Short mmCIF file of C-alpha atoms in Angstrom, two decimals:
data_model
loop_
_atom_site.label_atom_id
_atom_site.label_comp_id
_atom_site.label_asym_id
_atom_site.label_seq_id
_atom_site.Cartn_x
_atom_site.Cartn_y
_atom_site.Cartn_z
CA MET A 26 -22.57 276.76 -68.81
CA SER A 27 -20.31 279.82 -68.80
CA ASN A 28 -16.77 279.85 -70.15
CA VAL A 29 -15.39 279.78 -66.61
CA GLU A 30 -13.41 276.58 -66.07
CA PRO A 31 -15.17 274.21 -63.67
CA ARG A 32 -13.52 273.66 -60.29
CA ILE A 33 -12.73 269.95 -60.04
CA VAL A 34 -11.58 267.94 -57.03
CA PHE A 35 -10.22 264.46 -57.71
CA MET A 36 -10.50 261.61 -55.21
CA GLY A 37 -8.54 258.39 -55.67
CA THR A 38 -5.75 256.29 -54.21
CA PRO A 39 -4.25 253.28 -56.09
CA GLU A 40 -2.72 252.76 -59.53
CA PHE A 41 -6.18 252.33 -61.05
CA ALA A 42 -6.91 256.00 -60.31
CA LEU A 43 -3.78 257.38 -61.98
CA PRO A 44 -4.86 257.44 -65.68
CA THR A 45 -8.01 259.39 -64.77
CA LEU A 46 -6.07 261.86 -62.63
CA GLU A 47 -3.37 262.32 -65.26
CA ARG A 48 -5.84 263.05 -68.05
CA LEU A 49 -7.96 265.32 -65.90
CA ALA A 50 -4.86 267.31 -64.90
CA THR A 51 -3.92 267.67 -68.57
CA HIS A 52 -7.30 269.06 -69.63
CA TYR A 53 -8.69 270.83 -66.56
CA PRO A 54 -7.31 272.84 -63.64
CA LEU A 55 -7.68 270.76 -60.47
CA VAL A 56 -8.51 272.52 -57.22
CA GLY A 57 -7.18 269.64 -55.15
CA VAL A 58 -6.71 265.91 -54.74
CA VAL A 59 -8.07 263.76 -51.91
CA THR A 60 -6.37 260.44 -51.24
CA GLN A 61 -5.93 257.94 -48.42
CA PRO A 62 -3.34 258.68 -45.70
CA ASP A 63 0.14 257.25 -46.15
CA ARG A 64 0.19 253.60 -45.03
CA PRO A 65 3.02 251.38 -43.74
CA ALA A 66 4.33 248.94 -46.35
CA GLY A 67 7.22 246.59 -47.00
CA ARG A 68 9.45 244.79 -44.54
CA GLY A 69 10.48 248.03 -42.86
CA ARG A 70 6.81 249.07 -42.52
CA ARG A 71 7.73 252.61 -43.51
CA LEU A 72 4.97 255.00 -44.50
CA VAL A 73 4.33 255.00 -48.24
CA ALA A 74 2.37 257.61 -50.18
CA SER A 75 -0.33 256.51 -52.60
CA PRO A 76 0.42 256.72 -56.35
CA VAL A 77 -2.20 259.49 -56.56
CA LYS A 78 -0.47 261.56 -53.90
CA GLU A 79 2.92 261.19 -55.58
CA PHE A 80 1.54 262.42 -58.90
CA ALA A 81 -0.36 265.32 -57.34
CA LEU A 82 2.68 266.56 -55.42
CA ALA A 83 4.85 266.33 -58.54
CA GLU A 84 2.28 268.45 -60.40
CA GLY A 85 1.89 270.98 -57.59
CA ILE A 86 -1.74 270.06 -56.90
CA PRO A 87 -2.88 270.50 -53.27
CA VAL A 88 -3.32 267.17 -51.47
CA PHE A 89 -5.73 266.35 -48.64
CA GLN A 90 -5.50 263.02 -46.75
CA PRO A 91 -8.26 262.72 -44.16
CA GLU A 92 -8.39 259.54 -42.10
CA ARG A 93 -12.20 259.79 -42.14
CA LEU A 94 -13.90 261.96 -44.75
CA ARG A 95 -17.10 262.11 -42.70
CA ARG A 96 -15.49 264.14 -39.91
CA LEU A 97 -16.53 267.77 -39.65
CA GLU A 98 -13.05 269.16 -40.28
CA ALA A 99 -12.78 267.10 -43.47
CA VAL A 100 -16.18 268.27 -44.71
CA GLU A 101 -15.22 271.88 -44.00
CA HIS A 102 -11.97 271.43 -45.92
CA MET A 103 -13.93 270.19 -48.92
CA ARG A 104 -16.38 273.07 -48.65
CA ALA A 105 -13.49 275.53 -48.64
CA TRP A 106 -12.30 274.13 -51.95
CA ALA A 107 -15.79 274.86 -53.38
CA PRO A 108 -15.67 272.31 -56.21
CA ASP A 109 -18.19 272.36 -59.04
CA LEU A 110 -17.53 268.65 -59.60
CA ILE A 111 -15.89 265.79 -57.73
CA VAL A 112 -14.38 262.96 -59.77
CA VAL A 113 -13.79 259.66 -57.96
CA ALA A 114 -11.74 256.62 -59.02
CA ALA A 115 -11.05 253.93 -56.40
CA TYR A 116 -10.80 256.37 -53.50
CA GLY A 117 -11.39 253.83 -50.74
CA GLN A 118 -14.08 255.52 -48.64
CA ILE A 119 -17.81 255.96 -49.17
CA LEU A 120 -18.86 259.55 -49.82
CA ARG A 121 -21.56 260.66 -47.40
CA PRO A 122 -24.34 263.16 -48.21
CA SER A 123 -22.35 265.88 -46.42
CA ILE A 124 -19.74 265.58 -49.19
CA LEU A 125 -22.02 264.75 -52.12
CA GLU A 126 -24.08 267.90 -51.59
CA ILE A 127 -21.06 270.22 -51.90
CA PRO A 128 -20.42 270.24 -55.69
CA ARG A 129 -23.26 271.74 -57.74
CA LEU A 130 -22.61 269.19 -60.51
CA GLY A 131 -22.38 266.25 -58.15
CA ALA A 132 -19.72 263.53 -58.07
CA LEU A 133 -18.82 261.23 -60.95
CA ASN A 134 -17.27 257.83 -60.28
CA VAL A 135 -15.14 255.74 -62.66
CA HIS A 136 -16.13 252.16 -61.84
CA ALA A 137 -14.49 249.05 -63.32
CA SER A 138 -17.59 247.05 -64.25
CA LEU A 139 -20.77 247.24 -66.28
CA LEU A 140 -23.15 248.35 -63.56
CA PRO A 141 -25.35 247.08 -62.02
CA ARG A 142 -23.16 243.95 -62.33
CA TRP A 143 -20.40 243.88 -59.71
CA ARG A 144 -21.14 246.76 -57.40
CA GLY A 145 -18.50 247.10 -54.72
CA ALA A 146 -14.77 247.24 -54.06
CA ALA A 147 -13.54 244.25 -56.11
CA PRO A 148 -15.35 244.22 -59.47
CA VAL A 149 -12.36 243.03 -61.52
CA GLN A 150 -11.63 240.07 -59.27
CA ALA A 151 -15.32 239.19 -59.11
CA ALA A 152 -15.65 239.19 -62.89
CA LEU A 153 -12.67 236.87 -63.30
CA LEU A 154 -13.77 234.50 -60.54
CA ALA A 155 -17.22 234.26 -62.12
CA GLY A 156 -15.79 233.45 -65.54
CA ASP A 157 -17.28 236.54 -67.19
CA THR A 158 -16.25 237.02 -70.82
CA LEU A 159 -17.29 240.67 -70.95
CA THR A 160 -16.73 243.59 -68.60
CA GLY A 161 -16.20 247.31 -68.97
CA VAL A 162 -16.27 250.68 -67.29
CA THR A 163 -19.20 252.72 -66.02
CA ILE A 164 -19.18 256.46 -65.37
CA MET A 165 -21.77 256.89 -62.64
CA LYS A 166 -23.14 259.82 -60.69
CA LEU A 167 -22.67 258.95 -57.04
CA ASP A 168 -25.55 258.76 -54.59
CA GLU A 169 -25.69 257.49 -51.01
CA GLY A 170 -25.73 253.80 -51.99
CA MET A 171 -22.93 251.40 -52.88
CA ASP A 172 -22.46 252.03 -56.61
CA THR A 173 -26.21 252.51 -57.06
CA GLY A 174 -26.21 255.93 -58.70
CA PRO A 175 -27.47 256.76 -62.20
CA ILE A 176 -25.30 255.94 -65.21
CA VAL A 177 -23.69 258.67 -67.29
CA ALA A 178 -21.79 256.44 -69.74
CA LYS A 179 -20.66 252.83 -70.25
CA ARG A 180 -18.04 251.11 -72.37
CA GLU A 181 -18.00 247.33 -72.82
CA VAL A 182 -14.83 245.31 -73.48
CA PRO A 183 -14.05 241.58 -73.72
CA ILE A 184 -11.96 239.85 -71.07
CA MET A 185 -8.95 238.21 -72.68
CA PRO A 186 -8.59 234.42 -72.08
CA GLU A 187 -5.37 234.61 -70.03
CA GLU A 188 -5.79 238.12 -68.60
CA THR A 189 -4.96 238.57 -64.91
CA ALA A 190 -6.70 240.95 -62.54
CA GLY A 191 -3.71 243.28 -62.66
CA GLU A 192 -3.68 243.37 -66.45
CA LEU A 193 -7.43 243.81 -66.76
CA GLU A 194 -7.55 246.51 -64.11
CA ALA A 195 -4.79 248.47 -65.86
CA ARG A 196 -6.64 248.22 -69.18
CA LEU A 197 -9.94 249.31 -67.63
CA ALA A 198 -8.22 252.23 -65.90
CA GLU A 199 -7.12 253.61 -69.28
CA ILE A 200 -10.53 253.00 -70.85
CA GLY A 201 -12.30 254.67 -67.93
CA ALA A 202 -10.04 257.72 -68.09
CA GLN A 203 -10.70 258.14 -71.80
CA LEU A 204 -14.44 257.63 -71.42
CA LEU A 205 -14.64 260.24 -68.67
CA LEU A 206 -12.79 262.80 -70.80
CA GLU A 207 -15.14 262.12 -73.70
CA VAL A 208 -18.29 262.66 -71.65
CA LEU A 209 -17.24 265.65 -69.52
CA PRO A 210 -17.79 268.42 -72.11
CA ASP A 211 -21.41 267.39 -72.67
CA TYR A 212 -21.88 266.79 -68.95
CA PHE A 213 -20.70 270.32 -68.15
CA ALA A 214 -22.96 271.68 -70.89
CA GLY A 215 -25.99 269.94 -69.38
CA LEU A 216 -26.43 267.70 -72.42
CA VAL A 217 -26.09 264.41 -70.52
CA GLN A 218 -29.03 262.98 -68.60
CA PRO A 219 -27.87 260.25 -66.17
CA ARG A 220 -30.18 257.23 -66.40
CA PRO A 221 -31.15 255.05 -63.43
CA GLN A 222 -29.52 251.65 -63.17
CA PRO A 223 -31.75 248.71 -64.12
CA GLN A 224 -33.18 246.70 -61.25
CA GLU A 225 -32.26 243.43 -62.92
CA GLY A 226 -28.78 241.93 -62.99
CA VAL A 227 -27.49 243.37 -59.72
CA THR A 228 -24.49 241.50 -58.32
CA MET A 229 -22.14 242.47 -55.49
CA ALA A 230 -18.34 242.45 -55.38
CA PRO A 231 -17.30 243.18 -51.79
CA ARG A 232 -13.67 243.58 -50.80
CA ILE A 233 -11.96 240.17 -50.88
CA PRO A 234 -9.79 239.21 -47.88
CA THR A 235 -6.25 237.97 -48.57
CA GLU A 236 -7.03 234.52 -47.19
CA ALA A 237 -9.64 234.06 -49.92
CA ALA A 238 -6.72 233.65 -52.34
CA GLY A 239 -6.05 230.20 -50.86
CA ILE A 240 -6.44 227.36 -53.37
CA ASP A 241 -8.95 224.56 -52.91
CA TRP A 242 -7.64 221.67 -55.03
CA THR A 243 -11.01 219.90 -54.89
CA CYS A 244 -12.34 222.54 -57.30
CA SER A 245 -12.11 221.97 -61.04
CA ALA A 246 -8.94 222.98 -62.88
CA ALA A 247 -10.93 225.50 -64.93
CA THR A 248 -12.17 227.15 -61.72
CA LEU A 249 -8.64 227.27 -60.34
CA GLU A 250 -7.33 228.87 -63.52
CA ARG A 251 -9.79 231.73 -63.00
CA HIS A 252 -8.88 231.82 -59.31
CA VAL A 253 -5.17 232.28 -60.04
CA ARG A 254 -5.85 235.01 -62.60
CA ALA A 255 -8.19 236.82 -60.21
CA PHE A 256 -5.54 237.09 -57.49
CA ALA A 257 -2.59 237.97 -59.73
CA PRO A 258 -0.38 239.82 -59.14
CA THR A 259 -1.53 240.53 -55.58
CA PRO A 260 -2.08 239.03 -53.13
CA GLY A 261 -1.33 235.93 -55.24
CA ALA A 262 -3.19 232.62 -55.13
CA PHE A 263 -1.47 230.28 -52.71
CA THR A 264 -1.25 226.75 -51.36
CA MET A 265 0.78 225.22 -48.53
CA TRP A 266 3.76 222.90 -49.00
CA ASN A 267 6.15 221.71 -46.28
CA GLY A 268 4.60 224.18 -43.86
CA ALA A 269 5.33 227.19 -46.07
CA ARG A 270 3.17 229.27 -48.38
CA LEU A 271 3.67 228.63 -52.08
CA LYS A 272 2.19 231.23 -54.40
CA VAL A 273 0.85 230.10 -57.76
CA LEU A 274 1.32 233.06 -60.07
CA GLN A 275 0.41 231.47 -63.38
CA GLY A 276 -1.16 228.17 -64.36
CA GLU A 277 -3.20 226.36 -66.95
CA ALA A 278 -6.11 223.92 -66.77
CA VAL A 279 -5.66 220.70 -68.77
CA ALA A 280 -7.64 217.52 -69.22
CA TYR A 281 -6.47 214.64 -67.05
CA ASP A 282 -7.95 211.18 -66.68
CA GLY A 283 -5.81 209.89 -63.79
CA ALA A 284 -7.59 211.81 -61.05
CA ASP A 285 -9.23 208.64 -59.71
CA THR A 286 -5.87 207.22 -58.70
CA MET A 287 -4.55 210.26 -56.77
CA PRO A 288 -6.23 212.68 -54.35
CA PRO A 289 -6.72 216.36 -55.27
CA GLY A 290 -3.60 218.38 -54.49
CA THR A 291 -1.18 215.65 -55.62
CA VAL A 292 1.75 216.99 -57.66
CA PHE A 293 2.87 214.92 -60.66
CA SER A 294 5.15 215.44 -63.62
CA GLY A 295 3.41 216.95 -66.63
CA ASP A 296 4.79 217.26 -70.16
CA LYS A 297 7.17 220.12 -69.31
CA PHE A 298 5.88 221.56 -66.03
CA PRO A 299 4.65 220.09 -62.76
CA ALA A 300 0.88 219.67 -62.53
CA VAL A 301 -1.57 219.17 -59.70
CA VAL A 302 -4.57 216.84 -59.54
CA THR A 303 -7.81 218.78 -59.02
CA GLY A 304 -11.45 217.87 -58.53
CA GLU A 305 -11.79 217.80 -62.31
CA GLY A 306 -8.78 217.82 -64.61
CA ALA A 307 -5.27 218.93 -63.73
CA PHE A 308 -3.69 222.30 -63.14
CA VAL A 309 -0.26 222.97 -64.65
CA LEU A 310 2.04 225.14 -62.51
CA LEU A 311 3.64 227.56 -64.97
CA GLN A 312 5.03 230.05 -62.44
CA VAL A 313 5.32 229.78 -58.66
CA GLN A 314 6.96 231.62 -55.78
CA MET A 315 7.95 230.37 -52.35
CA ALA A 316 7.56 232.80 -49.44
CA GLY A 317 10.54 235.16 -49.36
CA LYS A 318 11.88 233.93 -52.72
CA ARG A 319 11.76 235.19 -56.28
CA PRO A 320 9.16 233.94 -58.79
CA MET A 321 10.32 231.08 -60.99
CA SER A 322 8.92 228.79 -63.63
CA GLY A 323 7.36 225.56 -62.46
CA ASP A 324 9.96 223.41 -64.19
CA ALA A 325 12.84 225.34 -62.59
CA PHE A 326 11.14 225.00 -59.21
CA VAL A 327 10.94 221.20 -59.55
CA ARG A 328 14.56 220.88 -60.68
CA GLY A 329 15.69 222.36 -57.38
CA ARG A 330 13.14 220.49 -55.25
CA LYS A 331 12.80 216.87 -56.31
CA ASP A 332 10.59 216.07 -53.31
CA PHE A 333 7.92 218.36 -54.73
CA LEU A 334 6.78 215.70 -57.18
CA GLY A 335 4.45 213.33 -55.40
CA ALA A 336 3.68 215.83 -52.62
CA VAL A 337 0.07 216.50 -51.68
CA LEU A 338 -0.61 220.23 -51.43
CA SER A 339 -3.13 221.29 -48.83
CA SER A 340 -6.49 222.69 -49.86
CA HIS A 341 -7.61 226.00 -48.41
CA ARG A 342 -11.35 226.47 -48.09
CA PRO A 343 -13.24 229.64 -47.08
CA GLY A 344 -13.58 229.88 -43.31
CA GLU A 345 -10.70 227.51 -42.55
#
């Protein structure tokens, strides 16, 4: 490749995309950034820019926010930028052939799993829900499928025992950004040959609806511990008590031999924190949050709500 700097367009939206964008902007001139349109958020429902947009504007990088990237005017905008390479990290829309054919070096995606395991929009949550002990980041060359393109590089990391989705995603974002920067020089020089994904071991991780965060107390305590971690910090695993939503932000599975005497969902007094009977074992409530209130420790929550002990929390099952 010549000494001319490659023209790079970055596409991303949430916090996960920021480390990759920041490091790219430090090492390469960026032609532009594509991110999702501003969305209403908070109680006032005011329009809020994505973290990627805020960084790009602060750095003076042109920003493009198409509602639908497949529309002709969006494709023409991308063509006008004439990128040599597109880098994608959690953009939020599928890139169609009309976009993928624009850059001569294709499009590279920073994906938070070890492909082909956990293709899709929620790989971190899926890995935690499944009880995986290992995960990682894959740099993949995009094709028309859902995370089916050939692999440029991979980096494997262990999942920490108490790691939440938010913590794991932040760690993988940094690892992915570093891995991309390591591989780009050889990729630009034509020294990297993307290899097809194996046909074995394919699993899917589609976007998870908020209601899926509901807790089913008939599950085992170990399963619920993974469930809580997978939905922390957002949207937050939840149960219902006194007609209101109670988020469970942190908890711990413990052995419990009194389950035969109380139905799943029953709250009882543990050693220091309240605990809930489950289908197998008990689940200690370390941190909870009532709707509209601040998070608090389980023991502090019980001190202010004596009627919580002995209550039976409702189970939420998929489809209900």
